[in-house]
Amino acid sequence: MPDLIAPRLRVLFCGINPSLYSVVVGFHFARPGNRFWPTLHAAGITPRLLKPSEQAELLPLGYGITNVVDRATATADMLDAAELTAGAKSLEAKVRRHRPRILAVLGVSAYRTAFGRPKAQPGPQEETMGSTRLWVLPNPSGLNAHYQLADLARLFGELRHAVDLG
C-alpha cells in the first residue's frame, strides 16, 4: 500500500497496517465500517466528508497517511510483536526523512508494542522522533467498539487543536 506522504506535513496519520480490502481497492482506511474518514470530518480536520478514493485531498491540507507495518492482513491482531517493532524502526526512518510536525499513531495497543511503551495512553507523548512530536489516537476501525464516533471526533479534535496552535 503506497504511503500518502510529502515533506513537512502538519500530521502524518499512521495506521497499524493496511486491511486486505484497502490493498485491493488501493486506498487507505477503505474498508466499510472504518470510521477514519467520518472522524476526520467530525473533528474538523477535513472541510467535508471525504471518501477513501479522495485521499489525495489530504496532502494540500497538510495531512498524510502511512502504516507501522506494510503487510496487509484481515485484522491487525494477526501481526506479532516482532513485526510491529521492526515496523516502528522503519517508520522512524521515514519520519526523520519527511519530518512531519506530528506523527499520529492510530492504535494504542499497537503503539505500546511497536514502540516499547506499555503504559502509553491516548494523546501527546513525551517522546519525539527528531523534531516530530508523537501523538497516539484510538484505532478508528469499526472493530474497535470501545470508542464511538463522538469519542473519536473529540480525541482527533484535540490533535487538530494542537496543530492549529502550532
mmCIF file with all atom_site columns, C-alpha atoms in Angstrom:
data_model
loop_
_atom_site.group_PDB
_atom_site.id
_atom_site.type_symbol
_atom_site.label_atom_id
_atom_site.label_alt_id
_atom_site.label_comp_id
_atom_site.label_asym_id
_atom_site.label_entity_id
_atom_site.label_seq_id
_atom_site.pdbx_PDB_ins_code
_atom_site.Cartn_x
_atom_site.Cartn_y
_atom_site.Cartn_z
_atom_site.occupancy
_atom_site.B_iso_or_equiv
_atom_site.pdbx_formal_charge
_atom_site.auth_seq_id
_atom_site.auth_comp_id
_atom_site.auth_asym_id
_atom_site.auth_atom_id
_atom_site.pdbx_PDB_model_num
ATOM 1   C CA . MET A 1 1   ? 0.000   0.000   0.000  1.00 0.00 ? 1   MET A CA 1
ATOM 2   C CA . PRO A 1 2   ? 1.735   3.217   -1.072 1.00 0.00 ? 2   PRO A CA 1
ATOM 3   C CA . ASP A 1 3   ? 2.119   5.951   1.523  1.00 0.00 ? 3   ASP A CA 1
ATOM 4   C CA . LEU A 1 4   ? 0.289   9.229   1.103  1.00 0.00 ? 4   LEU A CA 1
ATOM 5   C CA . ILE A 1 5   ? 3.178   11.412  2.182  1.00 0.00 ? 5   ILE A CA 1
ATOM 6   C CA . ALA A 1 6   ? 5.067   14.618  1.487  1.00 0.00 ? 6   ALA A CA 1
ATOM 7   C CA . PRO A 1 7   ? 7.785   16.547  3.325  1.00 0.00 ? 7   PRO A CA 1
ATOM 8   C CA . ARG A 1 8   ? 6.869   18.640  6.363  1.00 0.00 ? 8   ARG A CA 1
ATOM 9   C CA . LEU A 1 9   ? 3.226   17.661  6.742  1.00 0.00 ? 9   LEU A CA 1
ATOM 10  C CA . ARG A 1 10  ? 1.219   19.026  9.646  1.00 0.00 ? 10  ARG A CA 1
ATOM 11  C CA . VAL A 1 11  ? 0.258   15.466  10.653 1.00 0.00 ? 11  VAL A CA 1
ATOM 12  C CA . LEU A 1 12  ? 1.225   12.077  9.316  1.00 0.00 ? 12  LEU A CA 1
ATOM 13  C CA . PHE A 1 13  ? -1.518  9.656   10.359 1.00 0.00 ? 13  PHE A CA 1
ATOM 14  C CA . CYS A 1 14  ? -0.125  6.194   10.920 1.00 0.00 ? 14  CYS A CA 1
ATOM 15  C CA . GLY A 1 15  ? -2.375  3.157   10.816 1.00 0.00 ? 15  GLY A CA 1
ATOM 16  C CA . ILE A 1 16  ? -1.283  -0.188  12.210 1.00 0.00 ? 16  ILE A CA 1
ATOM 17  C CA . ASN A 1 17  ? -1.270  -1.942  8.819  1.00 0.00 ? 17  ASN A CA 1
ATOM 18  C CA . PRO A 1 18  ? -3.480  -1.928  5.730  1.00 0.00 ? 18  PRO A CA 1
ATOM 19  C CA . SER A 1 19  ? -6.514  -4.154  5.523  1.00 0.00 ? 19  SER A CA 1
ATOM 20  C CA . LEU A 1 20  ? -6.761  -6.652  2.707  1.00 0.00 ? 20  LEU A CA 1
ATOM 21  C CA . TYR A 1 21  ? -9.721  -4.650  1.405  1.00 0.00 ? 21  TYR A CA 1
ATOM 22  C CA . SER A 1 22  ? -7.723  -1.396  1.319  1.00 0.00 ? 22  SER A CA 1
ATOM 23  C CA . VAL A 1 23  ? -4.948  -3.054  -0.662 1.00 0.00 ? 23  VAL A CA 1
ATOM 24  C CA . VAL A 1 24  ? -7.432  -4.433  -3.192 1.00 0.00 ? 24  VAL A CA 1
ATOM 25  C CA . VAL A 1 25  ? -9.127  -1.064  -3.774 1.00 0.00 ? 25  VAL A CA 1
ATOM 26  C CA . GLY A 1 26  ? -5.892  0.928   -3.402 1.00 0.00 ? 26  GLY A CA 1
ATOM 27  C CA . PHE A 1 27  ? -6.983  3.430   -0.734 1.00 0.00 ? 27  PHE A CA 1
ATOM 28  C CA . HIS A 1 28  ? -6.181  3.782   2.954  1.00 0.00 ? 28  HIS A CA 1
ATOM 29  C CA . PHE A 1 29  ? -8.904  3.105   5.529  1.00 0.00 ? 29  PHE A CA 1
ATOM 30  C CA . ALA A 1 30  ? -11.234 1.952   2.758  1.00 0.00 ? 30  ALA A CA 1
ATOM 31  C CA . ARG A 1 31  ? -12.877 -0.991  4.494  1.00 0.00 ? 31  ARG A CA 1
ATOM 32  C CA . PRO A 1 32  ? -16.600 -0.398  5.002  1.00 0.00 ? 32  PRO A CA 1
ATOM 33  C CA . GLY A 1 33  ? -17.201 0.369   8.662  1.00 0.00 ? 33  GLY A CA 1
ATOM 34  C CA . ASN A 1 34  ? -13.851 2.089   9.185  1.00 0.00 ? 34  ASN A CA 1
ATOM 35  C CA . ARG A 1 35  ? -14.511 5.432   10.844 1.00 0.00 ? 35  ARG A CA 1
ATOM 36  C CA . PHE A 1 36  ? -11.295 7.217   9.840  1.00 0.00 ? 36  PHE A CA 1
ATOM 37  C CA . TRP A 1 37  ? -12.862 9.442   7.187  1.00 0.00 ? 37  TRP A CA 1
ATOM 38  C CA . PRO A 1 38  ? -16.014 10.337  9.197  1.00 0.00 ? 38  PRO A CA 1
ATOM 39  C CA . THR A 1 39  ? -13.787 11.050  12.218 1.00 0.00 ? 39  THR A CA 1
ATOM 40  C CA . LEU A 1 40  ? -11.544 13.432  10.264 1.00 0.00 ? 40  LEU A CA 1
ATOM 41  C CA . HIS A 1 41  ? -14.600 15.397  9.182  1.00 0.00 ? 41  HIS A CA 1
ATOM 42  C CA . ALA A 1 42  ? -16.292 15.326  12.597 1.00 0.00 ? 42  ALA A CA 1
ATOM 43  C CA . ALA A 1 43  ? -13.057 16.576  14.203 1.00 0.00 ? 43  ALA A CA 1
ATOM 44  C CA . GLY A 1 44  ? -12.803 19.495  11.758 1.00 0.00 ? 44  GLY A CA 1
ATOM 45  C CA . ILE A 1 45  ? -9.668  18.155  10.080 1.00 0.00 ? 45  ILE A CA 1
ATOM 46  C CA . THR A 1 46  ? -11.334 17.969  6.656  1.00 0.00 ? 46  THR A CA 1
ATOM 47  C CA . PRO A 1 47  ? -13.869 20.531  5.415  1.00 0.00 ? 47  PRO A CA 1
ATOM 48  C CA . ARG A 1 48  ? -16.207 17.775  4.205  1.00 0.00 ? 48  ARG A CA 1
ATOM 49  C CA . LEU A 1 49  ? -16.543 14.021  4.491  1.00 0.00 ? 49  LEU A CA 1
ATOM 50  C CA . LEU A 1 50  ? -14.003 12.543  2.108  1.00 0.00 ? 50  LEU A CA 1
ATOM 51  C CA . LYS A 1 51  ? -14.323 9.126   0.516  1.00 0.00 ? 51  LYS A CA 1
ATOM 52  C CA . PRO A 1 52  ? -11.265 6.864   0.650  1.00 0.00 ? 52  PRO A CA 1
ATOM 53  C CA . SER A 1 53  ? -10.898 7.377   -3.108 1.00 0.00 ? 53  SER A CA 1
ATOM 54  C CA . GLU A 1 54  ? -10.397 11.105  -2.395 1.00 0.00 ? 54  GLU A CA 1
ATOM 55  C CA . GLN A 1 55  ? -7.461  10.514  -0.034 1.00 0.00 ? 55  GLN A CA 1
ATOM 56  C CA . ALA A 1 56  ? -5.112  12.675  -2.143 1.00 0.00 ? 56  ALA A CA 1
ATOM 57  C CA . GLU A 1 57  ? -7.126  15.722  -0.988 1.00 0.00 ? 57  GLU A CA 1
ATOM 58  C CA . LEU A 1 58  ? -5.436  15.357  2.398  1.00 0.00 ? 58  LEU A CA 1
ATOM 59  C CA . LEU A 1 59  ? -1.996  16.385  1.129  1.00 0.00 ? 59  LEU A CA 1
ATOM 60  C CA . PRO A 1 60  ? -2.893  20.023  0.285  1.00 0.00 ? 60  PRO A CA 1
ATOM 61  C CA . LEU A 1 61  ? -4.415  20.263  3.785  1.00 0.00 ? 61  LEU A CA 1
ATOM 62  C CA . GLY A 1 62  ? -1.079  19.172  5.281  1.00 0.00 ? 62  GLY A CA 1
ATOM 63  C CA . TYR A 1 63  ? -2.028  15.598  6.215  1.00 0.00 ? 63  TYR A CA 1
ATOM 64  C CA . GLY A 1 64  ? -0.731  12.229  5.059  1.00 0.00 ? 64  GLY A CA 1
ATOM 65  C CA . ILE A 1 65  ? -1.117  8.518   5.759  1.00 0.00 ? 65  ILE A CA 1
ATOM 66  C CA . THR A 1 66  ? 1.306   5.668   6.363  1.00 0.00 ? 66  THR A CA 1
ATOM 67  C CA . ASN A 1 67  ? 1.351   2.446   8.406  1.00 0.00 ? 67  ASN A CA 1
ATOM 68  C CA . VAL A 1 68  ? 3.543   0.908   11.078 1.00 0.00 ? 68  VAL A CA 1
ATOM 69  C CA . VAL A 1 69  ? 3.635   -2.384  9.146  1.00 0.00 ? 69  VAL A CA 1
ATOM 70  C CA . ASP A 1 70  ? 3.265   -2.577  5.369  1.00 0.00 ? 70  ASP A CA 1
ATOM 71  C CA . ARG A 1 71  ? 1.911   -6.146  5.270  1.00 0.00 ? 71  ARG A CA 1
ATOM 72  C CA . ALA A 1 72  ? -1.848  -6.352  4.754  1.00 0.00 ? 72  ALA A CA 1
ATOM 73  C CA . THR A 1 73  ? -3.881  -8.645  6.990  1.00 0.00 ? 73  THR A CA 1
ATOM 74  C CA . ALA A 1 74  ? -7.547  -9.372  7.605  1.00 0.00 ? 74  ALA A CA 1
ATOM 75  C CA . THR A 1 75  ? -7.190  -7.928  11.128 1.00 0.00 ? 75  THR A CA 1
ATOM 76  C CA . ALA A 1 76  ? -4.354  -6.102  12.889 1.00 0.00 ? 76  ALA A CA 1
ATOM 77  C CA . ASP A 1 77  ? -4.185  -8.732  15.622 1.00 0.00 ? 77  ASP A CA 1
ATOM 78  C CA . MET A 1 78  ? -2.577  -11.044 13.065 1.00 0.00 ? 78  MET A CA 1
ATOM 79  C CA . LEU A 1 79  ? 0.674   -9.081  13.494 1.00 0.00 ? 79  LEU A CA 1
ATOM 80  C CA . ASP A 1 80  ? 3.154   -10.224 16.132 1.00 0.00 ? 80  ASP A CA 1
ATOM 81  C CA . ALA A 1 81  ? 5.280   -8.061  18.427 1.00 0.00 ? 81  ALA A CA 1
ATOM 82  C CA . ALA A 1 82  ? 8.449   -8.582  16.371 1.00 0.00 ? 82  ALA A CA 1
ATOM 83  C CA . GLU A 1 83  ? 6.716   -7.371  13.214 1.00 0.00 ? 83  GLU A CA 1
ATOM 84  C CA . LEU A 1 84  ? 5.365   -4.286  14.986 1.00 0.00 ? 84  LEU A CA 1
ATOM 85  C CA . THR A 1 85  ? 8.776   -3.486  16.497 1.00 0.00 ? 85  THR A CA 1
ATOM 86  C CA . ALA A 1 86  ? 10.508  -3.845  13.123 1.00 0.00 ? 86  ALA A CA 1
ATOM 87  C CA . GLY A 1 87  ? 7.815   -1.668  11.556 1.00 0.00 ? 87  GLY A CA 1
ATOM 88  C CA . ALA A 1 88  ? 8.418   1.044   14.153 1.00 0.00 ? 88  ALA A CA 1
ATOM 89  C CA . LYS A 1 89  ? 12.108  1.193   13.211 1.00 0.00 ? 89  LYS A CA 1
ATOM 90  C CA . SER A 1 90  ? 11.234  1.548   9.523  1.00 0.00 ? 90  SER A CA 1
ATOM 91  C CA . LEU A 1 91  ? 8.621   4.169   10.377 1.00 0.00 ? 91  LEU A CA 1
ATOM 92  C CA . GLU A 1 92  ? 11.163  6.179   12.351 1.00 0.00 ? 92  GLU A CA 1
ATOM 93  C CA . ALA A 1 93  ? 13.444  6.390   9.312  1.00 0.00 ? 93  ALA A CA 1
ATOM 94  C CA . LYS A 1 94  ? 10.510  7.576   7.194  1.00 0.00 ? 94  LYS A CA 1
ATOM 95  C CA . VAL A 1 95  ? 9.543   10.210  9.777  1.00 0.00 ? 95  VAL A CA 1
ATOM 96  C CA . ARG A 1 96  ? 13.106  11.513  10.063 1.00 0.00 ? 96  ARG A CA 1
ATOM 97  C CA . ARG A 1 97  ? 13.259  11.794  6.253  1.00 0.00 ? 97  ARG A CA 1
ATOM 98  C CA . HIS A 1 98  ? 9.888   13.593  5.774  1.00 0.00 ? 98  HIS A CA 1
ATOM 99  C CA . ARG A 1 99  ? 9.782   15.483  9.103  1.00 0.00 ? 99  ARG A CA 1
ATOM 100 C CA . PRO A 1 100 ? 6.040   15.891  9.731  1.00 0.00 ? 100 PRO A CA 1
ATOM 101 C CA . ARG A 1 101 ? 5.189   18.165  12.639 1.00 0.00 ? 101 ARG A CA 1
ATOM 102 C CA . ILE A 1 102 ? 3.249   15.330  14.342 1.00 0.00 ? 102 ILE A CA 1
ATOM 103 C CA . LEU A 1 103 ? 3.110   11.566  13.829 1.00 0.00 ? 103 LEU A CA 1
ATOM 104 C CA . ALA A 1 104 ? -0.330  10.378  14.966 1.00 0.00 ? 104 ALA A CA 1
ATOM 105 C CA . VAL A 1 105 ? -0.305  6.624   15.558 1.00 0.00 ? 105 VAL A CA 1
ATOM 106 C CA . LEU A 1 106 ? -3.818  5.160   15.316 1.00 0.00 ? 106 LEU A CA 1
ATOM 107 C CA . GLY A 1 107 ? -3.930  2.291   17.757 1.00 0.00 ? 107 GLY A CA 1
ATOM 108 C CA . VAL A 1 108 ? -2.952  2.481   21.418 1.00 0.00 ? 108 VAL A CA 1
ATOM 109 C CA . SER A 1 109 ? -2.149  -1.223  21.850 1.00 0.00 ? 109 SER A CA 1
ATOM 110 C CA . ALA A 1 110 ? -0.109  -1.366  18.651 1.00 0.00 ? 110 ALA A CA 1
ATOM 111 C CA . TYR A 1 111 ? 1.803   1.768   19.702 1.00 0.00 ? 111 TYR A CA 1
ATOM 112 C CA . ARG A 1 112 ? 2.585   0.261   23.101 1.00 0.00 ? 112 ARG A CA 1
ATOM 113 C CA . THR A 1 113 ? 4.002   -2.860  21.474 1.00 0.00 ? 113 THR A CA 1
ATOM 114 C CA . ALA A 1 114 ? 5.762   -1.298  18.495 1.00 0.00 ? 114 ALA A CA 1
ATOM 115 C CA . PHE A 1 115 ? 7.473   1.441   20.481 1.00 0.00 ? 115 PHE A CA 1
ATOM 116 C CA . GLY A 1 116 ? 8.017   -0.416  23.751 1.00 0.00 ? 116 GLY A CA 1
ATOM 117 C CA . ARG A 1 117 ? 5.782   1.919   25.749 1.00 0.00 ? 117 ARG A CA 1
ATOM 118 C CA . PRO A 1 118 ? 3.484   -0.444  27.680 1.00 0.00 ? 118 PRO A CA 1
ATOM 119 C CA . LYS A 1 119 ? 1.809   2.331   29.685 1.00 0.00 ? 119 LYS A CA 1
ATOM 120 C CA . ALA A 1 120 ? 1.192   4.813   26.846 1.00 0.00 ? 120 ALA A CA 1
ATOM 121 C CA . GLN A 1 121 ? -2.207  6.491   26.835 1.00 0.00 ? 121 GLN A CA 1
ATOM 122 C CA . PRO A 1 122 ? -4.018  8.338   24.026 1.00 0.00 ? 122 PRO A CA 1
ATOM 123 C CA . GLY A 1 123 ? -2.841  11.881  23.435 1.00 0.00 ? 123 GLY A CA 1
ATOM 124 C CA . PRO A 1 124 ? 0.527   13.594  23.085 1.00 0.00 ? 124 PRO A CA 1
ATOM 125 C CA . GLN A 1 125 ? 3.567   11.547  24.077 1.00 0.00 ? 125 GLN A CA 1
ATOM 126 C CA . GLU A 1 126 ? 6.722   12.758  25.822 1.00 0.00 ? 126 GLU A CA 1
ATOM 127 C CA . GLU A 1 127 ? 8.972   11.070  23.249 1.00 0.00 ? 127 GLU A CA 1
ATOM 128 C CA . THR A 1 128 ? 9.750   12.554  19.865 1.00 0.00 ? 128 THR A CA 1
ATOM 129 C CA . MET A 1 129 ? 11.287  11.296  16.621 1.00 0.00 ? 129 MET A CA 1
ATOM 130 C CA . GLY A 1 130 ? 13.782  14.006  15.896 1.00 0.00 ? 130 GLY A CA 1
ATOM 131 C CA . SER A 1 131 ? 11.709  17.184  15.644 1.00 0.00 ? 131 SER A CA 1
ATOM 132 C CA . THR A 1 132 ? 8.440   15.243  15.156 1.00 0.00 ? 132 THR A CA 1
ATOM 133 C CA . ARG A 1 133 ? 6.034   15.067  18.087 1.00 0.00 ? 133 ARG A CA 1
ATOM 134 C CA . LEU A 1 134 ? 4.272   11.754  18.721 1.00 0.00 ? 134 LEU A CA 1
ATOM 135 C CA . TRP A 1 135 ? 0.541   11.539  19.362 1.00 0.00 ? 135 TRP A CA 1
ATOM 136 C CA . VAL A 1 136 ? -1.459  8.373   19.996 1.00 0.00 ? 136 VAL A CA 1
ATOM 137 C CA . LEU A 1 137 ? -5.099  8.053   18.979 1.00 0.00 ? 137 LEU A CA 1
ATOM 138 C CA . PRO A 1 138 ? -7.526  5.132   19.095 1.00 0.00 ? 138 PRO A CA 1
ATOM 139 C CA . ASN A 1 139 ? -7.785  2.915   16.051 1.00 0.00 ? 139 ASN A CA 1
ATOM 140 C CA . PRO A 1 140 ? -10.840 4.107   14.046 1.00 0.00 ? 140 PRO A CA 1
ATOM 141 C CA . SER A 1 141 ? -11.601 0.594   12.807 1.00 0.00 ? 141 SER A CA 1
ATOM 142 C CA . GLY A 1 142 ? -15.212 -0.421  13.162 1.00 0.00 ? 142 GLY A CA 1
ATOM 143 C CA . LEU A 1 143 ? -13.852 -3.422  15.100 1.00 0.00 ? 143 LEU A CA 1
ATOM 144 C CA . ASN A 1 144 ? -12.780 -1.051  17.903 1.00 0.00 ? 144 ASN A CA 1
ATOM 145 C CA . ALA A 1 145 ? -16.156 -0.827  19.636 1.00 0.00 ? 145 ALA A CA 1
ATOM 146 C CA . HIS A 1 146 ? -14.670 0.780   22.760 1.00 0.00 ? 146 HIS A CA 1
ATOM 147 C CA . TYR A 1 147 ? -14.665 4.167   21.006 1.00 0.00 ? 147 TYR A CA 1
ATOM 148 C CA . GLN A 1 148 ? -17.785 5.607   19.395 1.00 0.00 ? 148 GLN A CA 1
ATOM 149 C CA . LEU A 1 149 ? -17.606 8.239   16.641 1.00 0.00 ? 149 LEU A CA 1
ATOM 150 C CA . ALA A 1 150 ? -18.185 11.082  19.121 1.00 0.00 ? 150 ALA A CA 1
ATOM 151 C CA . ASP A 1 151 ? -15.258 9.865   21.258 1.00 0.00 ? 151 ASP A CA 1
ATOM 152 C CA . LEU A 1 152 ? -13.012 9.556   18.208 1.00 0.00 ? 152 LEU A CA 1
ATOM 153 C CA . ALA A 1 153 ? -14.028 13.026  16.977 1.00 0.00 ? 153 ALA A CA 1
ATOM 154 C CA . ARG A 1 154 ? -13.214 14.552  20.374 1.00 0.00 ? 154 ARG A CA 1
ATOM 155 C CA . LEU A 1 155 ? -9.774  12.920  20.559 1.00 0.00 ? 155 LEU A CA 1
ATOM 156 C CA . PHE A 1 156 ? -8.887  13.697  16.925 1.00 0.00 ? 156 PHE A CA 1
ATOM 157 C CA . GLY A 1 157 ? -10.197 17.223  17.555 1.00 0.00 ? 157 GLY A CA 1
ATOM 158 C CA . GLU A 1 158 ? -7.674  17.627  20.387 1.00 0.00 ? 158 GLU A CA 1
ATOM 159 C CA . LEU A 1 159 ? -4.936  16.795  17.880 1.00 0.00 ? 159 LEU A CA 1
ATOM 160 C CA . ARG A 1 160 ? -6.357  19.304  15.365 1.00 0.00 ? 160 ARG A CA 1
ATOM 161 C CA . HIS A 1 161 ? -6.462  21.978  18.046 1.00 0.00 ? 161 HIS A CA 1
ATOM 162 C CA . ALA A 1 162 ? -2.807  21.318  18.979 1.00 0.00 ? 162 ALA A CA 1
ATOM 163 C CA . VAL A 1 163 ? -1.815  21.528  15.305 1.00 0.00 ? 163 VAL A CA 1
ATOM 164 C CA . ASP A 1 164 ? -3.747  24.754  14.835 1.00 0.00 ? 164 ASP A CA 1
ATOM 165 C CA . LEU A 1 165 ? -1.934  26.300  17.809 1.00 0.00 ? 165 LEU A CA 1
ATOM 166 C CA . GLY A 1 166 ? 1.356   25.488  16.097 1.00 0.00 ? 166 GLY A CA 1
#
